[in-house]
Amino acid sequence: MEILPIERSKEWGRKIKELRQDNDYTQQELAEEAGVSSVIISKLENGNFEKVSLLSLMKVLKVLGYKLEIVPKGAQLEKGE
């Protein structure tokens, strides 16, 4: 499991773009599938999370086969999680 700290939003953006491309979605197709606007996808991919709701992020990640988890800073995850 890959853990990206929220402070590294540019890395989140690159990862979301990579996942979208790996799943052969255009930004518009991903937006439609997730029920968000293509502007939201663009903001996420550019690491501009300030004006994107948590719900929108969760919808996009779900379509891409991921989920958002909040864990305590420094927490160790067990293998298989």
GROMACS .gro file of N, CA, C and O in nm:
model
  324
    1MET      N    1   0.085  -0.118   0.000
    1MET     CA    2   0.000   0.000   0.000
    1MET      C    3   0.089   0.123   0.000
    1MET      O    4   0.182   0.133   0.077
    2GLU      N    5   0.056   0.216  -0.087
    2GLU     CA    6   0.133   0.339  -0.096
    2GLU      C    7   0.067   0.445  -0.009
    2GLU      O    8  -0.054   0.465  -0.013
    3ILE      N    9   0.148   0.511   0.072
    3ILE     CA   10   0.097   0.617   0.159
    3ILE      C   11   0.158   0.749   0.113
    3ILE      O   12   0.279   0.762   0.103
    4LEU      N   13   0.073   0.844   0.081
    4LEU     CA   14   0.119   0.977   0.041
    4LEU      C   15   0.068   1.078   0.143
    4LEU      O   16  -0.052   1.096   0.157
    5PRO      N   17   0.159   1.144   0.213
    5PRO     CA   18   0.117   1.248   0.308
    5PRO      C   19   0.044   1.361   0.234
    5PRO      O   20   0.079   1.394   0.120
    6ILE      N   21  -0.055   1.418   0.297
    6ILE     CA   22  -0.137   1.522   0.236
    6ILE      C   23  -0.052   1.642   0.195
    6ILE      O   24  -0.085   1.712   0.100
    7GLU      N   25   0.059   1.665   0.263
    7GLU     CA   26   0.145   1.779   0.231
    7GLU      C   27   0.207   1.764   0.093
    7GLU      O   28   0.253   1.862   0.036
    8ARG      N   29   0.209   1.647   0.038
    8ARG     CA   30   0.272   1.622  -0.091
    8ARG      C   31   0.167   1.617  -0.202
    8ARG      O   32   0.160   1.521  -0.278
    9SER      N   33   0.090   1.723  -0.213
    9SER     CA   34  -0.023   1.725  -0.305
    9SER      C   35   0.020   1.709  -0.451
    9SER      O   36  -0.054   1.653  -0.532
   10LYS      N   37   0.137   1.758  -0.488
   10LYS     CA   38   0.184   1.741  -0.626
   10LYS      C   39   0.202   1.593  -0.658
   10LYS      O   40   0.172   1.548  -0.768
   11GLU      N   41   0.251   1.515  -0.560
   11GLU     CA   42   0.265   1.371  -0.581
   11GLU      C   43   0.129   1.305  -0.594
   11GLU      O   44   0.111   1.213  -0.673
   12TRP      N   45   0.033   1.350  -0.514
   12TRP     CA   46  -0.104   1.298  -0.525
   12TRP      C   47  -0.155   1.324  -0.665
   12TRP      O   48  -0.215   1.237  -0.727
   13GLY      N   49  -0.131   1.445  -0.715
   13GLY     CA   50  -0.177   1.482  -0.848
   13GLY      C   51  -0.117   1.393  -0.955
   13GLY      O   52  -0.188   1.344  -1.044
   14ARG      N   53   0.013   1.371  -0.947
   14ARG     CA   54   0.079   1.283  -1.044
   14ARG      C   55   0.024   1.141  -1.037
   14ARG      O   56   0.004   1.075  -1.139
   15LYS      N   57  -0.001   1.094  -0.916
   15LYS     CA   58  -0.053   0.958  -0.898
   15LYS      C   59  -0.195   0.945  -0.955
   15LYS      O   60  -0.228   0.847  -1.022
   16ILE      N   61  -0.278   1.043  -0.931
   16ILE     CA   62  -0.414   1.040  -0.984
   16ILE      C   63  -0.412   1.040  -1.137
   16ILE      O   64  -0.483   0.965  -1.202
   17LYS      N   65  -0.326   1.123  -1.195
   17LYS     CA   66  -0.313   1.127  -1.341
   17LYS      C   67  -0.264   0.992  -1.394
   17LYS      O   68  -0.317   0.940  -1.494
   18GLU      N   69  -0.166   0.935  -1.328
   18GLU     CA   70  -0.112   0.804  -1.368
   18GLU      C   71  -0.221   0.697  -1.363
   18GLU      O   72  -0.235   0.617  -1.456
   19LEU      N   73  -0.299   0.696  -1.255
   19LEU     CA   74  -0.406   0.598  -1.242
   19LEU      C   75  -0.513   0.618  -1.350
   19LEU      O   76  -0.564   0.521  -1.407
   20ARG      N   77  -0.545   0.742  -1.378
   20ARG     CA   78  -0.644   0.771  -1.483
   20ARG      C   79  -0.595   0.717  -1.617
   20ARG      O   80  -0.669   0.649  -1.689
   21GLN      N   81  -0.470   0.747  -1.649
   21GLN     CA   82  -0.415   0.701  -1.777
   21GLN      C   83  -0.403   0.549  -1.782
   21GLN      O   84  -0.432   0.489  -1.886
   22ASP      N   85  -0.363   0.488  -1.672
   22ASP     CA   86  -0.354   0.342  -1.666
   22ASP      C   87  -0.489   0.275  -1.690
   22ASP      O   88  -0.495   0.163  -1.740
   23ASN      N   89  -0.596   0.344  -1.652
   23ASN     CA   90  -0.731   0.292  -1.670
   23ASN      C   91  -0.796   0.340  -1.800
   23ASN      O   92  -0.916   0.321  -1.821
   24ASP      N   93  -0.716   0.403  -1.885
   24ASP     CA   94  -0.761   0.451  -2.017
   24ASP      C   95  -0.881   0.545  -2.011
   24ASP      O   96  -0.971   0.537  -2.094
   25TYR      N   97  -0.881   0.633  -1.910
   25TYR     CA   98  -0.983   0.737  -1.901
   25TYR      C   99  -0.927   0.869  -1.952
   25TYR      O  100  -0.811   0.901  -1.923
   26THR      N  101  -1.010   0.946  -2.021
   26THR     CA  102  -0.978   1.087  -2.042
   26THR      C  103  -1.022   1.158  -1.913
   26THR      O  104  -1.094   1.099  -1.831
   27GLN      N  105  -0.983   1.282  -1.898
   27GLN     CA  106  -1.030   1.357  -1.781
   27GLN      C  107  -1.182   1.364  -1.781
   27GLN      O  108  -1.246   1.347  -1.676
   28GLN      N  109  -1.242   1.387  -1.897
   28GLN     CA  110  -1.387   1.399  -1.907
   28GLN      C  111  -1.456   1.267  -1.871
   28GLN      O  112  -1.555   1.265  -1.799
   29GLU      N  113  -1.403   1.156  -1.920
   29GLU     CA  114  -1.462   1.025  -1.890
   29GLU      C  115  -1.455   0.993  -1.742
   29GLU      O  116  -1.552   0.944  -1.684
   30LEU      N  117  -1.340   1.021  -1.680
   30LEU     CA  118  -1.327   0.997  -1.536
   30LEU      C  119  -1.424   1.084  -1.458
   30LEU      O  120  -1.489   1.039  -1.364
   31ALA      N  121  -1.434   1.210  -1.499
   31ALA     CA  122  -1.526   1.303  -1.432
   31ALA      C  123  -1.669   1.251  -1.439
   31ALA      O  124  -1.740   1.250  -1.337
   32GLU      N  125  -1.711   1.208  -1.557
   32GLU     CA  126  -1.848   1.158  -1.573
   32GLU      C  127  -1.871   1.033  -1.488
   32GLU      O  128  -1.974   1.019  -1.423
   33GLU      N  129  -1.775   0.942  -1.490
   33GLU     CA  130  -1.788   0.818  -1.413
   33GLU      C  131  -1.795   0.846  -1.262
   33GLU      O  132  -1.868   0.779  -1.189
   34ALA      N  133  -1.720   0.946  -1.217
   34ALA     CA  134  -1.716   0.980  -1.074
   34ALA      C  135  -1.827   1.076  -1.033
   34ALA      O  136  -1.850   1.096  -0.913
   35GLY      N  137  -1.894   1.136  -1.129
   35GLY     CA  138  -2.000   1.231  -1.096
   35GLY      C  139  -1.947   1.366  -1.050
   35GLY      O  140  -2.008   1.431  -0.965
   36VAL      N  141  -1.832   1.405  -1.105
   36VAL     CA  142  -1.773   1.535  -1.074
   36VAL      C  143  -1.744   1.607  -1.206
   36VAL      O  144  -1.756   1.549  -1.312
   37SER      N  145  -1.703   1.732  -1.198
   37SER     CA  146  -1.671   1.805  -1.321
   37SER      C  147  -1.527   1.776  -1.365
   37SER      O  148  -1.443   1.737  -1.285
   38SER      N  149  -1.502   1.797  -1.493
   38SER     CA  150  -1.366   1.778  -1.544
   38SER      C  151  -1.269   1.880  -1.484
   38SER      O  152  -1.150   1.854  -1.475
   39VAL      N  153  -1.322   1.993  -1.439
   39VAL     CA  154  -1.239   2.093  -1.371
   39VAL      C  155  -1.182   2.034  -1.241
   39VAL      O  156  -1.066   2.056  -1.207
   40ILE      N  157  -1.262   1.954  -1.171
   40ILE     CA  158  -1.216   1.887  -1.049
   40ILE      C  159  -1.101   1.793  -1.081
   40ILE      O  160  -1.000   1.790  -1.011
   41ILE      N  161  -1.114   1.715  -1.188
   41ILE     CA  162  -1.008   1.622  -1.226
   41ILE      C  163  -0.880   1.699  -1.256
   41ILE      O  164  -0.772   1.662  -1.211
   42SER      N  165  -0.893   1.807  -1.330
   42SER     CA  166  -0.777   1.890  -1.363
   42SER      C  167  -0.711   1.945  -1.237
   42SER      O  168  -0.588   1.941  -1.223
   43LYS      N  169  -0.791   1.995  -1.145
   43LYS     CA  170  -0.736   2.048  -1.019
   43LYS      C  171  -0.662   1.939  -0.942
   43LYS      O  172  -0.552   1.962  -0.892
   44LEU      N  173  -0.722   1.822  -0.932
   44LEU     CA  174  -0.658   1.712  -0.860
   44LEU      C  175  -0.525   1.675  -0.925
   44LEU      O  176  -0.424   1.659  -0.856
   45GLU      N  177  -0.525   1.661  -1.057
   45GLU     CA  178  -0.403   1.621  -1.126
   45GLU      C  179  -0.292   1.725  -1.117
   45GLU      O  180  -0.175   1.692  -1.127
   46ASN      N  181  -0.329   1.849  -1.095
   46ASN     CA  182  -0.230   1.956  -1.080
   46ASN      C  183  -0.192   1.979  -0.934
   46ASN      O  184  -0.116   2.071  -0.904
   47GLY      N  185  -0.244   1.895  -0.845
   47GLY     CA  186  -0.211   1.908  -0.703
   47GLY      C  187  -0.277   2.025  -0.635
   47GLY      O  188  -0.237   2.068  -0.528
   48ASN      N  189  -0.384   2.076  -0.695
   48ASN     CA  190  -0.456   2.191  -0.641
   48ASN      C  191  -0.579   2.141  -0.564
   48ASN      O  192  -0.690   2.143  -0.615
   49PHE      N  193  -0.557   2.096  -0.442
   49PHE     CA  194  -0.661   2.033  -0.362
   49PHE      C  195  -0.741   2.131  -0.276
   49PHE      O  196  -0.841   2.094  -0.217
   50GLU      N  197  -0.698   2.255  -0.271
   50GLU     CA  198  -0.760   2.351  -0.178
   50GLU      C  199  -0.909   2.370  -0.199
   50GLU      O  200  -0.985   2.385  -0.106
   51LYS      N  201  -0.954   2.369  -0.324
   51LYS     CA  202  -1.095   2.395  -0.354
   51LYS      C  203  -1.169   2.271  -0.401
   51LYS      O  204  -1.270   2.279  -0.468
   52VAL      N  205  -1.116   2.154  -0.366
   52VAL     CA  206  -1.180   2.027  -0.403
   52VAL      C  207  -1.233   1.963  -0.276
   52VAL      O  208  -1.160   1.947  -0.179
   53SER      N  209  -1.360   1.926  -0.279
   53SER     CA  210  -1.418   1.866  -0.158
   53SER      C  211  -1.363   1.726  -0.136
   53SER      O  212  -1.322   1.656  -0.230
   54LEU      N  213  -1.363   1.686  -0.013
   54LEU     CA  214  -1.320   1.551   0.024
   54LEU      C  215  -1.409   1.448  -0.045
   54LEU      O  216  -1.360   1.345  -0.093
   55LEU      N  217  -1.537   1.475  -0.055
   55LEU     CA  218  -1.630   1.384  -0.122
   55LEU      C  219  -1.592   1.366  -0.268
   55LEU      O  220  -1.592   1.254  -0.320
   56SER      N  221  -1.557   1.474  -0.336
   56SER     CA  222  -1.516   1.464  -0.477
   56SER      C  223  -1.391   1.379  -0.491
   56SER      O  224  -1.382   1.294  -0.580
   57LEU      N  225  -1.294   1.402  -0.405
   57LEU     CA  226  -1.171   1.322  -0.407
   57LEU      C  227  -1.203   1.175  -0.386
   57LEU      O  228  -1.152   1.089  -0.458
   58MET      N  229  -1.288   1.145  -0.292
   58MET     CA  230  -1.324   1.007  -0.263
   58MET      C  231  -1.396   0.941  -0.381
   58MET      O  232  -1.371   0.825  -0.413
   59LYS      N  233  -1.482   1.015  -0.449
   59LYS     CA  234  -1.553   0.962  -0.566
   59LYS      C  235  -1.454   0.926  -0.678
   59LYS      O  236  -1.466   0.821  -0.740
   60VAL      N  237  -1.359   1.014  -0.702
   60VAL     CA  238  -1.259   0.992  -0.807
   60VAL      C  239  -1.174   0.870  -0.773
   60VAL      O  240  -1.151   0.782  -0.856
   61LEU      N  241  -1.126   0.865  -0.649
   61LEU     CA  242  -1.044   0.751  -0.607
   61LEU      C  243  -1.120   0.620  -0.618
   61LEU      O  244  -1.064   0.517  -0.658
   62LYS      N  245  -1.248   0.620  -0.584
   62LYS     CA  246  -1.328   0.498  -0.592
   62LYS      C  247  -1.334   0.445  -0.735
   62LYS      O  248  -1.318   0.326  -0.759
   63VAL      N  249  -1.357   0.534  -0.831
   63VAL     CA  250  -1.361   0.492  -0.971
   63VAL      C  251  -1.227   0.433  -1.013
   63VAL      O  252  -1.221   0.338  -1.090
   64LEU      N  253  -1.118   0.487  -0.959
   64LEU     CA  254  -0.984   0.440  -0.994
   64LEU      C  255  -0.943   0.316  -0.915
   64LEU      O  256  -0.833   0.265  -0.933
   65GLY      N  257  -1.032   0.268  -0.828
   65GLY     CA  258  -1.003   0.146  -0.752
   65GLY      C  259  -0.925   0.169  -0.624
   65GLY      O  260  -0.865   0.077  -0.571
   66TYR      N  261  -0.930   0.291  -0.573
   66TYR     CA  262  -0.860   0.324  -0.449
   66TYR      C  263  -0.957   0.383  -0.349
   66TYR      O  264  -1.070   0.418  -0.384
   67LYS      N  265  -0.912   0.395  -0.227
   67LYS     CA  266  -0.993   0.463  -0.126
   67LYS      C  267  -0.902   0.551  -0.041
   67LYS      O  268  -0.781   0.529  -0.033
   68LEU      N  269  -0.962   0.650   0.017
   68LEU     CA  270  -0.891   0.742   0.103
   68LEU      C  271  -0.902   0.693   0.247
   68LEU      O  272  -1.012   0.663   0.293
   69GLU      N  273  -0.789   0.681   0.313
   69GLU     CA  274  -0.789   0.643   0.454
   69GLU      C  275  -0.713   0.748   0.532
   69GLU      O  276  -0.611   0.800   0.486
   70ILE      N  277  -0.761   0.776   0.648
   70ILE     CA  278  -0.693   0.871   0.737
   70ILE      C  279  -0.634   0.790   0.851
   70ILE      O  280  -0.706   0.718   0.921
   71VAL      N  281  -0.503   0.799   0.864
   71VAL     CA  282  -0.433   0.725   0.968
   71VAL      C  283  -0.350   0.822   1.050
   71VAL      O  284  -0.308   0.926   1.000
   72PRO      N  285  -0.326   0.790   1.176
   72PRO     CA  286  -0.244   0.878   1.259
   72PRO      C  287  -0.104   0.895   1.200
   72PRO      O  288  -0.049   0.800   1.142
   73LYS      N  289  -0.053   1.013   1.212
   73LYS     CA  290   0.082   1.042   1.163
   73LYS      C  291   0.181   0.945   1.226
   73LYS      O  292   0.180   0.922   1.346
   74GLY      N  293   0.264   0.885   1.143
   74GLY     CA  294   0.364   0.792   1.192
   74GLY      C  295   0.314   0.651   1.215
   74GLY      O  296   0.388   0.566   1.259
   75ALA      N  297   0.185   0.627   1.187
   75ALA     CA  298   0.129   0.493   1.212
   75ALA      C  299   0.192   0.392   1.117
   75ALA      O  300   0.222   0.422   1.003
   76GLN      N  301   0.213   0.273   1.166
   76GLN     CA  302   0.265   0.164   1.087
   76GLN      C  303   0.148   0.078   1.040
   76GLN      O  304   0.069   0.034   1.123
   77LEU      N  305   0.140   0.054   0.911
   77LEU     CA  306   0.034  -0.032   0.859
   77LEU      C  307   0.084  -0.174   0.852
   77LEU      O  308   0.201  -0.199   0.821
   78GLU      N  309  -0.004  -0.268   0.881
   78GLU     CA  310   0.032  -0.409   0.872
   78GLU      C  311   0.030  -0.451   0.727
   78GLU      O  312  -0.045  -0.396   0.646
   79LYS      N  313   0.113  -0.549   0.692
   79LYS     CA  314   0.111  -0.599   0.555
   79LYS      C  315  -0.027  -0.652   0.522
   79LYS      O  316  -0.094  -0.710   0.605
   80GLY      N  317  -0.068  -0.628   0.398
   80GLY     CA  318  -0.198  -0.675   0.355
   80GLY      C  319  -0.307  -0.571   0.372
   80GLY      O  320  -0.417  -0.589   0.326
   81GLU      N  321  -0.278  -0.462   0.439
   81GLU     CA  322  -0.377  -0.356   0.455
   81GLU      C  323  -0.379  -0.267   0.333
   81GLU      O  324  -0.286  -0.247   0.268
   0.00000   0.00000   0.00000
